[in-house]
CSV table of C-alpha atoms in Angstrom, one decimal:
chain,number,residue,atom,x,y,z
A,1,UNK,CA,2.7,-3.6,-20.1
A,2,UNK,CA,6.4,-3.3,-20.6
A,3,UNK,CA,5.9,0.9,-22.0
A,4,UNK,CA,4.0,1.4,-18.1
A,5,UNK,CA,7.4,-0.3,-16.9
A,6,UNK,CA,9.0,2.2,-18.4
A,7,UNK,CA,6.8,4.8,-17.8
A,8,UNK,CA,6.6,3.7,-13.7
A,9,UNK,CA,10.9,3.9,-14.4
A,10,UNK,CA,10.4,7.5,-15.3
A,11,UNK,CA,7.7,8.7,-13.4
A,12,UNK,CA,10.0,8.3,-10.4
A,13,UNK,CA,13.4,11.1,-10.9
A,14,UNK,CA,10.2,13.3,-11.4
A,15,UNK,CA,8.7,12.8,-8.3
A,16,UNK,CA,11.8,13.2,-5.9
A,17,UNK,CA,12.4,16.5,-7.6
A,18,UNK,CA,8.7,18.2,-7.3
A,19,UNK,CA,8.3,15.9,-3.6
A,20,UNK,CA,11.5,17.9,-2.5
A,21,UNK,CA,10.1,21.2,-4.1
A,22,UNK,CA,7.1,20.5,-2.4
A,23,UNK,CA,8.1,19.4,1.3
A,24,UNK,CA,10.0,23.0,1.2
A,25,UNK,CA,7.9,24.9,0.7
A,26,UNK,CA,5.9,24.1,3.4
A,27,UNK,CA,6.7,21.2,5.9
A,28,UNK,CA,10.3,19.9,7.7
A,29,UNK,CA,10.6,16.1,7.2
A,30,UNK,CA,7.5,15.1,9.0
A,31,UNK,CA,9.1,13.3,11.8
A,32,UNK,CA,10.3,15.2,15.4
A,33,UNK,CA,11.9,13.5,18.3
A,34,UNK,CA,9.0,14.7,20.6
A,35,UNK,CA,6.7,12.0,21.1
A,36,UNK,CA,3.9,14.2,22.1
A,37,UNK,CA,4.6,16.5,18.5
A,38,UNK,CA,1.9,17.8,16.0
A,39,UNK,CA,5.1,17.0,13.0
A,40,UNK,CA,1.3,14.7,11.6
A,41,UNK,CA,-0.2,18.4,11.9
A,42,UNK,CA,0.8,18.3,7.9
A,43,UNK,CA,-1.1,21.8,6.0
A,44,UNK,CA,-1.8,23.2,2.4
A,45,UNK,CA,-4.0,24.9,0.9
A,46,UNK,CA,-6.0,22.3,0.4
A,47,UNK,CA,-6.5,21.0,3.9
A,48,UNK,CA,-4.6,18.4,6.1
A,49,UNK,CA,-3.0,15.1,4.5
A,50,UNK,CA,-5.3,12.3,6.0
A,51,UNK,CA,-3.4,9.4,4.4
A,52,UNK,CA,-0.6,7.3,5.2
A,53,UNK,CA,0.8,4.4,2.5
A,54,UNK,CA,2.6,1.4,3.9
A,55,UNK,CA,4.9,-0.8,1.7
A,56,UNK,CA,6.1,-4.1,3.0
A,57,UNK,CA,9.0,-6.1,2.1
A,58,UNK,CA,11.3,-8.9,2.6
A,59,UNK,CA,13.9,-10.6,1.3
A,60,UNK,CA,13.5,-12.0,-2.4
A,61,UNK,CA,15.5,-13.3,-4.5
A,62,UNK,CA,16.5,-10.4,-6.8
A,63,UNK,CA,18.1,-8.5,-4.3
A,64,UNK,CA,19.8,-6.0,-4.1
A,65,UNK,CA,18.4,-5.0,-6.9
A,66,UNK,CA,15.7,-2.0,-5.8
A,67,UNK,CA,13.1,-2.2,-9.2
A,68,UNK,CA,10.6,-4.0,-8.1
A,69,UNK,CA,9.8,-1.4,-5.0
A,70,UNK,CA,10.6,1.8,-7.2
A,71,UNK,CA,7.7,0.5,-9.9
A,72,UNK,CA,5.0,-0.1,-6.8
A,73,UNK,CA,6.1,3.5,-5.1
A,74,UNK,CA,6.4,5.0,-8.6
A,75,UNK,CA,2.9,3.2,-9.3
A,76,UNK,CA,1.1,5.0,-6.1
A,77,UNK,CA,2.3,8.5,-8.2
A,78,UNK,CA,0.7,8.0,-11.4
A,79,UNK,CA,-2.1,5.9,-11.0
A,80,UNK,CA,-3.6,6.8,-7.4
A,81,UNK,CA,-4.8,10.4,-8.5
A,82,UNK,CA,-6.0,13.2,-6.0
A,83,UNK,CA,-3.7,11.8,-3.5
A,84,UNK,CA,-1.8,14.6,-2.0
A,85,UNK,CA,1.6,15.1,-3.6
A,86,UNK,CA,3.3,14.6,0.0
A,87,UNK,CA,1.2,12.1,1.3
A,88,UNK,CA,3.8,9.9,3.6
A,89,UNK,CA,5.0,6.5,2.6
A,90,UNK,CA,6.9,4.2,4.3
A,91,UNK,CA,8.8,0.9,3.3
A,92,UNK,CA,9.1,-2.0,5.4
A,93,UNK,CA,12.3,-4.4,5.2
A,94,UNK,CA,11.5,-7.8,7.6
A,95,UNK,CA,14.9,-9.8,8.9
A,96,UNK,CA,14.5,-13.1,7.0
A,97,UNK,CA,14.4,-16.3,9.2
A,98,UNK,CA,18.1,-16.7,10.7
A,99,UNK,CA,17.9,-20.8,10.1
A,100,UNK,CA,19.8,-23.0,7.1
A,101,UNK,CA,22.6,-23.0,6.2
A,102,UNK,CA,25.7,-20.9,7.2
A,103,UNK,CA,26.3,-20.1,3.7
A,104,UNK,CA,22.9,-19.1,2.6
A,105,UNK,CA,22.1,-16.7,5.4
A,106,UNK,CA,25.7,-14.6,4.6
A,107,UNK,CA,24.6,-14.5,1.3
A,108,UNK,CA,20.9,-13.1,2.3
A,109,UNK,CA,22.1,-11.2,4.8
A,110,UNK,CA,25.1,-9.2,2.1
A,111,UNK,CA,22.0,-9.3,-0.3
A,112,UNK,CA,19.6,-7.5,1.7
A,113,UNK,CA,22.2,-5.0,3.3
A,114,UNK,CA,22.6,-3.7,0.1
A,115,UNK,CA,18.8,-3.8,-0.7
A,116,UNK,CA,18.5,-1.7,2.3
A,117,UNK,CA,21.7,0.7,1.6
A,118,UNK,CA,20.4,1.2,-2.3
A,119,UNK,CA,17.1,2.3,-1.1
A,120,UNK,CA,18.4,5.0,0.9
A,121,UNK,CA,20.4,5.9,-1.5
A,122,UNK,CA,17.5,6.6,-3.7
A,123,UNK,CA,14.6,8.3,-0.6
A,124,UNK,CA,17.5,9.8,1.3
A,125,UNK,CA,16.5,12.9,-0.3
A,126,UNK,CA,12.7,12.1,-0.6
A,127,UNK,CA,11.2,13.5,2.4
A,128,UNK,CA,8.1,12.0,2.3
A,129,UNK,CA,9.7,8.4,2.2
A,130,UNK,CA,10.8,7.0,4.9
A,131,UNK,CA,13.0,3.6,4.7
A,132,UNK,CA,12.0,0.8,8.0
A,133,UNK,CA,14.7,-1.8,7.7
A,134,UNK,CA,13.9,-4.1,11.3
A,135,UNK,CA,16.5,-6.0,12.9
A,136,UNK,CA,14.0,-8.8,13.6
A,137,UNK,CA,11.8,-11.3,11.5
A,138,UNK,CA,8.5,-9.5,12.1
A,139,UNK,CA,7.2,-11.2,9.3
A,140,UNK,CA,3.9,-9.1,7.8
A,141,UNK,CA,2.1,-8.3,10.6
A,142,UNK,CA,4.5,-7.7,12.3
A,143,UNK,CA,6.0,-5.1,9.7
A,144,UNK,CA,2.5,-3.5,9.9
A,145,UNK,CA,1.8,-3.2,13.1
A,146,UNK,CA,5.6,-2.1,13.7
A,147,UNK,CA,4.8,1.0,11.0
A,148,UNK,CA,1.6,2.1,12.1
A,149,UNK,CA,3.2,2.7,15.9
A,150,UNK,CA,5.2,4.7,13.9
A,151,UNK,CA,2.8,6.7,11.7
A,152,UNK,CA,0.4,6.9,15.0
A,153,UNK,CA,3.1,8.8,16.5
A,154,UNK,CA,4.5,11.2,14.0
A,155,UNK,CA,1.5,11.0,11.5
A,156,UNK,CA,-1.4,11.1,14.5
A,157,UNK,CA,-4.3,13.3,12.2
A,158,UNK,CA,-3.6,10.2,10.0
A,159,UNK,CA,-7.2,8.6,9.2
A,160,UNK,CA,-6.2,6.6,6.2
A,161,UNK,CA,-3.9,3.8,4.7
A,162,UNK,CA,-3.0,2.1,1.7
A,163,UNK,CA,-1.8,-1.0,2.0
A,164,UNK,CA,0.6,-2.3,-0.5
A,165,UNK,CA,2.9,-5.1,-1.1
A,166,UNK,CA,6.2,-5.2,-2.8
A,167,UNK,CA,5.5,-7.1,-5.6
A,168,UNK,CA,1.9,-5.7,-7.0
A,169,UNK,CA,1.5,-2.4,-8.5
A,170,UNK,CA,-0.8,-0.4,-9.7
A,171,UNK,CA,-2.1,-0.9,-13.4
A,172,UNK,CA,-4.9,1.3,-14.0
A,173,UNK,CA,-6.4,4.8,-12.5
A,174,UNK,CA,-7.5,5.0,-8.9
A,175,UNK,CA,-8.9,8.6,-7.8
A,176,UNK,CA,-8.4,8.7,-4.4
A,177,UNK,CA,-10.6,11.6,-3.7
A,178,UNK,CA,-13.9,9.7,-5.1
A,179,UNK,CA,-13.2,6.4,-2.8
A,180,UNK,CA,-12.2,8.4,0.6
A,181,UNK,CA,-15.3,10.2,-0.5
A,182,UNK,CA,-17.4,7.1,-0.3
A,183,UNK,CA,-16.1,6.0,2.7
A,184,UNK,CA,-17.1,9.2,4.4
A,185,UNK,CA,-20.1,8.9,2.8
A,186,UNK,CA,-20.8,5.1,3.6
A,187,UNK,CA,-19.9,4.0,7.4
A,188,UNK,CA,-19.6,0.8,6.7
A,189,UNK,CA,-16.4,0.9,5.1
A,190,UNK,CA,-13.4,-0.1,6.9
A,191,UNK,CA,-11.3,-1.8,3.6
A,192,UNK,CA,-11.3,-1.9,0.3
A,193,UNK,CA,-9.3,-4.2,-2.1
A,194,UNK,CA,-8.3,-4.4,-5.1
A,195,UNK,CA,-8.5,-7.5,-8.1
A,196,UNK,CA,-4.8,-8.3,-9.4
A,197,UNK,CA,-7.0,-10.9,-11.8
A,198,UNK,CA,-10.2,-9.9,-14.1
A,199,UNK,CA,-12.1,-13.6,-12.2
A,200,UNK,CA,-14.3,-12.6,-10.2
A,201,UNK,CA,-13.9,-16.0,-8.3
A,202,UNK,CA,-12.4,-14.3,-5.4
A,203,UNK,CA,-15.1,-12.7,-4.6
A,204,UNK,CA,-17.1,-14.2,-1.3
A,205,UNK,CA,-20.1,-12.0,-1.1
A,206,UNK,CA,-21.3,-11.5,3.0
A,207,UNK,CA,-25.0,-12.4,3.9
A,208,UNK,CA,-27.4,-9.9,3.0
A,209,UNK,CA,-25.0,-6.9,2.7
A,210,UNK,CA,-25.5,-4.6,-0.5
A,211,UNK,CA,-23.2,-3.3,-3.0
A,212,UNK,CA,-22.1,0.8,-2.9
A,213,UNK,CA,-21.9,3.4,-5.7
A,214,UNK,CA,-20.2,5.7,-6.8
A,215,UNK,CA,-18.6,8.4,-9.2
A,216,UNK,CA,-15.1,8.7,-9.5
A,217,UNK,CA,-12.4,10.9,-12.4
A,218,UNK,CA,-10.9,8.5,-14.2
A,219,UNK,CA,-8.1,9.4,-17.8
A,220,UNK,CA,-10.0,8.2,-21.1
A,221,UNK,CA,-8.3,6.2,-22.5
A,222,UNK,CA,-10.0,6.5,-25.8
A,223,UNK,CA,-7.7,9.6,-27.2
A,224,UNK,CA,-3.8,8.5,-27.1
A,225,UNK,CA,-2.5,11.9,-26.8
A,226,UNK,CA,-4.4,14.0,-24.2
A,227,UNK,CA,-6.2,12.5,-21.1
A,228,UNK,CA,-9.7,13.8,-20.7
A,229,UNK,CA,-10.8,12.8,-17.5
A,230,UNK,CA,-14.1,11.5,-17.6
A,231,UNK,CA,-16.7,10.5,-15.0
A,232,UNK,CA,-17.2,6.8,-13.9
A,233,UNK,CA,-19.5,4.7,-11.9
A,234,UNK,CA,-17.7,2.6,-9.7
A,235,UNK,CA,-19.0,-0.7,-6.9
A,236,UNK,CA,-17.5,-1.5,-3.6
A,237,UNK,CA,-18.7,-4.7,-4.0
A,238,UNK,CA,-18.8,-6.2,0.7
A,239,UNK,CA,-17.2,-9.4,0.7
A,240,UNK,CA,-16.2,-12.0,3.3
A,241,UNK,CA,-12.7,-12.1,1.4
A,242,UNK,CA,-10.0,-10.6,3.5
A,243,UNK,CA,-6.7,-11.0,1.4
A,244,UNK,CA,-3.3,-9.3,2.0
A,245,UNK,CA,-2.9,-7.7,-1.5
A,246,UNK,CA,-3.2,-4.3,-2.0
A,247,UNK,CA,-5.8,-2.5,0.2
A,248,UNK,CA,-7.5,1.0,1.6
A,249,UNK,CA,-8.2,1.2,5.3
A,250,UNK,CA,-9.4,2.9,8.0
A,251,UNK,CA,-6.6,2.9,10.1
A,252,UNK,CA,-7.7,2.9,13.6
A,253,UNK,CA,-9.6,0.9,12.1
A,254,UNK,CA,-6.8,-1.4,10.9
A,255,UNK,CA,-4.8,-0.8,14.7
A,256,UNK,CA,-6.9,-2.6,16.1
A,257,UNK,CA,-7.9,-5.8,13.6
A,258,UNK,CA,-4.9,-6.4,13.0
A,259,UNK,CA,-3.8,-5.9,17.2
A,260,UNK,CA,-6.5,-8.4,17.5
A,261,UNK,CA,-4.2,-10.8,15.7
A,262,UNK,CA,-2.1,-11.4,19.1
A,263,UNK,CA,0.2,-13.4,17.0
A,264,UNK,CA,1.9,-11.0,14.7
A,265,UNK,CA,4.3,-12.9,12.9
A,266,UNK,CA,2.4,-14.2,10.4
A,267,UNK,CA,0.4,-13.0,7.4
A,268,UNK,CA,-2.8,-11.1,8.5
A,269,UNK,CA,-5.1,-12.9,5.9
A,270,UNK,CA,-4.5,-16.4,6.7
A,271,UNK,CA,-6.4,-15.5,10.5
A,272,UNK,CA,-7.9,-12.3,9.1
A,273,UNK,CA,-10.2,-14.5,5.8
A,274,UNK,CA,-11.9,-17.5,8.9
A,275,UNK,CA,-12.7,-14.0,11.2
A,276,UNK,CA,-14.0,-12.6,8.0
A,277,UNK,CA,-16.2,-15.7,6.6
A,278,UNK,CA,-17.6,-16.5,10.6
A,279,UNK,CA,-18.9,-13.0,11.0
A,280,UNK,CA,-21.1,-13.1,7.5
A,281,UNK,CA,-21.9,-16.9,8.9
A,282,UNK,CA,-23.8,-15.7,12.1
A,283,UNK,CA,-25.3,-12.1,10.0
A,284,UNK,CA,-22.0,-9.9,10.1
A,285,UNK,CA,-20.3,-8.1,9.0
A,286,UNK,CA,-16.3,-7.0,9.2
A,287,UNK,CA,-17.2,-3.6,6.9
A,288,UNK,CA,-15.0,-5.3,3.8
A,289,UNK,CA,-15.4,-4.8,-0.1
A,290,UNK,CA,-13.9,-5.5,-3.1
A,291,UNK,CA,-13.5,-2.4,-5.7
A,292,UNK,CA,-14.9,-3.8,-8.6
A,293,UNK,CA,-12.9,-3.8,-11.9
A,294,UNK,CA,-10.5,-5.9,-12.7
A,295,UNK,CA,-7.0,-6.4,-13.1
A,296,UNK,CA,-5.8,-3.2,-11.1
A,297,UNK,CA,-2.6,-4.5,-9.7
A,298,UNK,CA,-0.5,-6.9,-10.8
A,299,UNK,CA,2.1,-8.8,-9.6
A,300,UNK,CA,6.0,-9.2,-10.2
A,301,UNK,CA,7.4,-12.2,-9.2
A,302,UNK,CA,10.8,-11.2,-7.7
A,303,UNK,CA,12.0,-15.4,-8.4
A,304,UNK,CA,11.6,-15.2,-11.5
A,305,UNK,CA,11.1,-11.0,-12.7
A,306,UNK,CA,14.2,-10.6,-14.4
A,307,UNK,CA,15.5,-6.8,-14.0
A,308,UNK,CA,18.9,-6.8,-16.2
């Protein structure tokens, strides 16, 4: 796993150069002061970019280090295959609650402020990465809602969205195009979450819903010198499980679902897990599915992980 970590750090340098060159060939920053502009209609020879990515973050003891966020961003390029290289990434930085010991608040403010500056220094010249620091405590729900509003204004053609947490990065390849094709073929799929353990204990079944099968193409690991794309049969399992761990969603469904929480200053999984269970008991479904492979993402603990 250490070698993967080094690959994730190395890929960031190459990705920044490639993205900068690619963007300037046809796209000027993707943002506009005019909220009615069509700045989100990013086109290339292969079509329109219709996917965006949100990474939520907040203060952690390892700040001002940016290593965790960098590993998450770099894992997108390394592990989400066939994703357009200019897919916009929005990194939200939540303010912590201003209560408790004054000295502690000052220390946290200083490390968070330096963390934001470090992120700007790393990504300012990468037009696909947008840093969104919030001045008020928004929690996960509020941070997501604010980012969704920005995406909708400036990238109005977005149809799909990856939501990632700053402490979970991809360690296995996911074929983005194949997954989107499965969602376009099956209207029932609104949400697909990726698991960080091999056990199936967290996948709660939902009524009489049946699994969805599709084919993807990921690189074979059998040959260590040549990556060979192979066709692999995948399953999406219908579930009553809603988790804030990394997931892919339909943009409009997600926007409406997050807004329906009313109180946004909380983890979405708290009210939405109960709603998902209630819907399944009533014979309905929210369209939740689990990607049927364990250990697709790995956890980084900001309290325990040492970055040197």
